Short mmCIF file of C-alpha atoms in Angstrom, two decimals:
data_model
loop_
_atom_site.label_atom_id
_atom_site.label_comp_id
_atom_site.label_asym_id
_atom_site.label_seq_id
_atom_site.Cartn_x
_atom_site.Cartn_y
_atom_site.Cartn_z
CA GLY D 1 2.03 20.06 -5.48
CA ALA D 2 4.70 17.22 -6.80
CA GLY D 3 3.88 14.00 -5.10
CA VAL D 4 6.01 10.71 -4.87
CA SER D 5 8.44 10.17 -7.59
CA GLN D 6 9.93 6.74 -8.32
CA THR D 7 12.83 5.77 -11.02
CA PRO D 8 12.76 3.73 -12.91
CA SER D 9 9.01 2.84 -13.58
CA ASN D 10 10.35 -0.46 -15.83
CA LYS D 11 13.64 -2.33 -15.29
CA VAL D 12 14.11 -5.33 -16.57
CA THR D 13 17.18 -7.32 -15.87
CA GLU D 14 19.03 -10.70 -16.01
CA LYS D 15 19.37 -12.95 -12.66
CA GLY D 16 22.05 -12.09 -10.60
CA LYS D 17 22.19 -9.01 -11.29
CA TYR D 18 22.30 -5.83 -9.25
CA VAL D 19 19.76 -3.13 -9.51
CA GLU D 20 18.96 0.25 -7.65
CA LEU D 21 15.47 1.42 -6.92
CA ARG D 22 15.14 5.17 -6.43
CA CYS D 23 11.95 7.07 -4.45
CA ASP D 24 11.81 10.91 -3.90
CA PRO D 25 9.59 11.61 -1.31
CA ILE D 26 6.93 14.61 -0.79
CA SER D 27 8.88 17.02 0.18
CA GLY D 28 9.14 17.97 4.19
CA HIS D 29 7.93 14.34 4.73
CA THR D 30 10.14 12.43 6.96
CA ALA D 31 8.73 9.36 7.08
CA LEU D 32 9.52 6.65 3.90
CA TYR D 33 8.18 3.18 3.39
CA TRP D 34 9.05 0.99 0.65
CA TYR D 35 6.78 -2.07 -0.44
CA ARG D 36 6.64 -5.02 -2.45
CA GLN D 37 3.40 -5.98 -4.78
CA SER D 38 3.82 -9.41 -6.39
CA LEU D 39 0.83 -9.95 -9.44
CA GLY D 40 -2.29 -10.22 -7.73
CA GLN D 41 -1.12 -9.60 -4.03
CA GLY D 42 -1.50 -6.42 -1.73
CA PRO D 43 1.66 -4.59 -0.76
CA GLU D 44 3.94 -6.04 1.45
CA PHE D 45 5.66 -4.21 3.86
CA LEU D 46 9.45 -3.83 3.47
CA ILE D 47 11.19 -0.88 5.64
CA TYR D 48 10.28 2.12 7.12
CA PHE D 49 12.37 5.37 7.36
CA GLN D 50 11.75 8.08 9.94
CA GLY D 51 14.30 11.13 9.34
CA THR D 52 17.26 8.66 7.95
CA GLY D 53 17.35 6.09 10.06
CA ALA D 54 15.59 2.44 9.78
CA ALA D 55 13.05 2.38 12.48
CA ASP D 56 11.48 -1.16 10.88
CA ASP D 57 13.31 -3.19 8.62
CA SER D 58 11.56 -6.40 9.50
CA GLY D 59 10.16 -6.64 6.06
CA LEU D 60 13.00 -7.12 4.13
CA PRO D 61 13.37 -10.78 3.29
CA ASN D 62 16.83 -11.51 3.07
CA ASP D 63 20.04 -9.86 3.11
CA ARG D 64 20.23 -9.17 -0.66
CA PHE D 65 18.00 -6.41 0.17
CA PHE D 66 19.18 -2.65 1.41
CA ALA D 67 17.83 0.55 1.47
CA VAL D 68 19.02 4.09 2.63
CA ARG D 69 18.57 7.34 3.26
CA PRO D 70 21.55 9.28 3.66
CA GLU D 71 20.36 12.83 3.93
CA GLY D 72 16.85 11.75 4.94
CA SER D 73 15.18 12.73 1.80
CA VAL D 74 15.71 10.50 -1.33
CA SER D 75 16.07 6.45 -0.85
CA THR D 76 17.17 4.10 -2.68
CA LEU D 77 16.62 0.42 -2.74
CA LYS D 78 19.31 -2.24 -3.18
CA ILE D 79 19.10 -5.80 -4.71
CA GLN D 80 22.09 -7.98 -4.86
CA ARG D 81 22.10 -10.79 -6.72
CA THR D 82 18.69 -10.24 -8.37
CA GLU D 83 16.31 -13.79 -8.55
CA ARG D 84 13.34 -14.62 -10.42
CA GLY D 85 11.52 -14.24 -7.74
CA ASP D 86 12.21 -10.75 -6.93
CA SER D 87 10.36 -10.04 -9.95
CA ALA D 88 7.33 -7.47 -8.64
CA VAL D 89 6.37 -3.60 -8.30
CA TYR D 90 8.11 -1.96 -5.43
CA LEU D 91 6.43 0.67 -4.13
CA CYS D 92 7.19 3.53 -2.59
CA ALA D 93 5.52 6.04 0.14
CA SER D 94 6.21 8.95 2.22
CA SER D 95 4.02 10.66 5.09
CA GLN D 96 4.63 13.84 7.04
CA THR D 97 5.22 12.45 10.39
CA ARG D 98 4.30 9.47 12.53
CA ASN D 99 0.50 8.61 11.71
CA GLN D 100 -0.13 10.76 9.01
CA PRO D 101 -2.18 8.75 5.69
CA GLN D 102 1.15 7.50 3.27
CA HIS D 103 1.00 8.78 0.36
CA PHE D 104 2.06 6.41 -2.62
CA GLY D 105 4.24 6.81 -6.12
CA ASP D 106 3.56 4.69 -9.35
CA GLY D 107 5.94 1.87 -8.19
CA THR D 108 8.86 0.57 -10.12
CA ARG D 109 7.97 -2.69 -12.11
CA LEU D 110 11.12 -4.57 -11.83
CA SER D 111 11.30 -7.97 -14.30
CA ILE D 112 14.45 -10.49 -13.64
CA LEU D 113 14.73 -12.62 -16.79
CA ALA K 1 0.48 -9.44 14.68
CA GLN K 2 -1.84 -7.74 12.65
CA SER K 3 -3.89 -9.04 9.08
CA VAL K 4 -6.86 -8.47 6.85
CA THR K 5 -8.84 -10.22 5.73
CA GLN K 6 -10.51 -9.42 1.84
CA LEU K 7 -12.87 -12.50 0.91
CA GLY K 8 -12.96 -13.04 -2.74
CA SER K 9 -10.68 -11.42 -5.46
CA HIS K 10 -13.22 -9.65 -7.41
CA VAL K 11 -16.96 -7.84 -7.49
CA SER K 12 -19.18 -6.92 -10.20
CA VAL K 13 -21.89 -4.40 -10.22
CA SER K 14 -23.73 -2.56 -12.37
CA GLU K 15 -23.54 1.25 -12.68
CA GLY K 16 -25.67 2.80 -10.24
CA ALA K 17 -25.99 0.08 -7.88
CA LEU K 18 -24.29 -0.26 -4.62
CA VAL K 19 -20.77 -1.00 -3.98
CA LEU K 20 -20.22 -3.26 -0.70
CA LEU K 21 -16.59 -4.27 -0.29
CA ARG K 22 -16.14 -6.11 2.62
CA CYS K 23 -12.63 -6.16 4.84
CA ASN K 24 -12.08 -7.89 8.34
CA TYR K 25 -9.16 -7.54 10.79
CA SER K 26 -7.38 -8.91 13.31
CA SER K 27 -5.70 -6.87 15.91
CA SER K 28 -4.04 -7.41 19.05
CA VAL K 29 -4.39 -3.35 19.63
CA PRO K 30 -7.11 -0.65 18.51
CA PRO K 31 -5.70 -0.55 14.80
CA TYR K 32 -5.90 2.48 12.38
CA LEU K 33 -7.61 1.03 9.11
CA PHE K 34 -7.53 2.42 5.62
CA TRP K 35 -8.85 1.81 2.28
CA TYR K 36 -7.30 2.58 -0.83
CA VAL K 37 -7.67 2.37 -4.11
CA GLN K 38 -5.40 1.51 -7.46
CA TYR K 39 -5.90 2.09 -10.81
CA PRO K 40 -3.94 0.18 -13.76
CA ASN K 41 -0.02 1.24 -13.47
CA GLN K 42 -0.64 3.78 -10.98
CA GLY K 43 0.41 3.78 -6.89
CA LEU K 44 -2.04 3.71 -4.27
CA GLN K 45 -4.61 6.78 -3.54
CA LEU K 46 -5.92 6.62 -0.12
CA LEU K 47 -9.65 6.82 -0.20
CA LEU K 48 -10.51 7.26 3.43
CA LYS K 49 -9.44 6.64 6.90
CA TYR K 50 -9.89 5.49 10.79
CA THR K 51 -8.48 6.61 13.14
CA SER K 52 -10.61 6.51 16.49
CA ALA K 53 -12.75 8.88 15.81
CA ALA K 54 -16.49 8.79 14.25
CA THR K 55 -17.07 5.38 13.25
CA LEU K 56 -18.73 6.06 10.11
CA VAL K 57 -16.01 7.46 7.90
CA LYS K 58 -16.61 9.25 4.92
CA GLY K 59 -14.31 9.73 1.68
CA ILE K 60 -13.36 10.21 -1.30
CA ASN K 61 -15.49 10.38 -4.01
CA GLY K 62 -18.65 9.41 -2.32
CA PHE K 63 -17.17 6.12 -0.75
CA GLU K 64 -17.70 5.54 3.38
CA ALA K 65 -16.74 2.93 5.80
CA GLU K 66 -18.25 1.63 9.06
CA PHE K 67 -15.92 0.44 11.49
CA LYS K 68 -17.44 -1.97 13.79
CA LYS K 69 -15.16 -3.07 16.79
CA SER K 70 -17.18 -6.23 17.71
CA GLU K 71 -17.48 -7.66 14.10
CA THR K 72 -13.68 -6.70 13.88
CA SER K 73 -14.99 -5.03 10.19
CA PHE K 74 -14.50 -2.32 7.89
CA HIS K 75 -16.61 -2.66 5.17
CA LEU K 76 -16.30 0.07 2.15
CA THR K 77 -19.59 1.25 0.46
CA LYS K 78 -20.73 3.31 -2.09
CA PRO K 79 -24.53 4.06 -3.15
CA SER K 80 -24.22 4.20 -6.67
CA ALA K 81 -21.12 2.96 -8.65
CA HIS K 82 -19.81 4.73 -11.39
CA MET K 83 -17.84 3.51 -14.39
CA SER K 84 -15.02 5.45 -12.90
CA ASP K 85 -14.75 3.47 -10.31
CA ALA K 86 -13.50 0.04 -11.53
CA ALA K 87 -10.06 -0.71 -10.03
CA GLU K 88 -8.47 -2.14 -7.34
CA TYR K 89 -9.37 -1.81 -3.75
CA PHE K 90 -6.90 -2.44 -0.63
CA CYS K 91 -8.28 -2.24 2.53
CA ALA K 92 -5.20 -2.11 5.65
CA VAL K 93 -4.14 -1.94 9.25
CA SER K 94 -2.04 -0.34 10.99
CA ASP K 95 -0.78 -0.32 14.75
CA PRO K 96 -0.49 3.15 15.99
CA GLY K 97 1.60 2.63 18.82
CA GLY K 98 4.04 0.66 17.11
CA SER K 99 5.79 0.49 13.57
CA GLU K 100 3.69 2.80 11.03
CA LYS K 101 3.94 0.04 8.78
CA LEU K 102 0.39 -1.14 6.55
CA VAL K 103 -0.69 -4.79 5.91
CA PHE K 104 -2.60 -5.11 3.25
CA GLY K 105 -5.18 -7.66 2.41
CA LYS K 106 -5.05 -9.31 -0.79
CA GLY K 107 -6.94 -6.46 -2.62
CA MET K 108 -10.57 -6.67 -4.62
CA LYS K 109 -11.06 -5.65 -8.36
CA LEU K 110 -14.02 -4.19 -8.79
CA THR K 111 -16.05 -4.54 -12.43
CA VAL K 112 -18.69 -1.47 -13.25
CA ASN K 113 -20.94 -3.02 -16.00
CA PRO K 114 -23.29 -0.33 -18.23
#
């Protein structure tokens, strides 16, 4: 079956711009996670959705970052007033329910010039 | 707070040799532990997971890991390396009773020499 799909695969934009990154989880998966992976590092947790609600957003670095999942399926990570330090690979994962393995997408590589 | 330590960043082995990737964790509660593999320009693929059942866990592609509570370790091994094993490997920990988030180590890049 289809895995976790993330679009775009690459995004290049200028400092100060607004970006949206999309994640389409595996069908039927109620849990969805966003992580950020900087060069040479392991992924770092950003936010976790259970259904439509953000169950844990403790990893969002500041108020420029926001994520939604309005219908409990597709999620969008939104970054306002982008900074060069936001450049990273943004990974999305989904799992069937609590305490089930997380399945990762291939990520969106975001480059802020 | 939970954390994972993967000492070093790169390991090189010969094809057919033993693969040993070390992982030590810190957790205030009995954790769940995971090993993921990442190939270039791809997402992470689950190799195996420990969820408080058997301490020796077998995963895909011939990998296995042993949970040792006394050593707070969850080292990954494979008896005989294959060229296709060249990738980056991440150890991760989660709190099964709390947030579902995974806390990852910095990763270990495995090179397999012919």
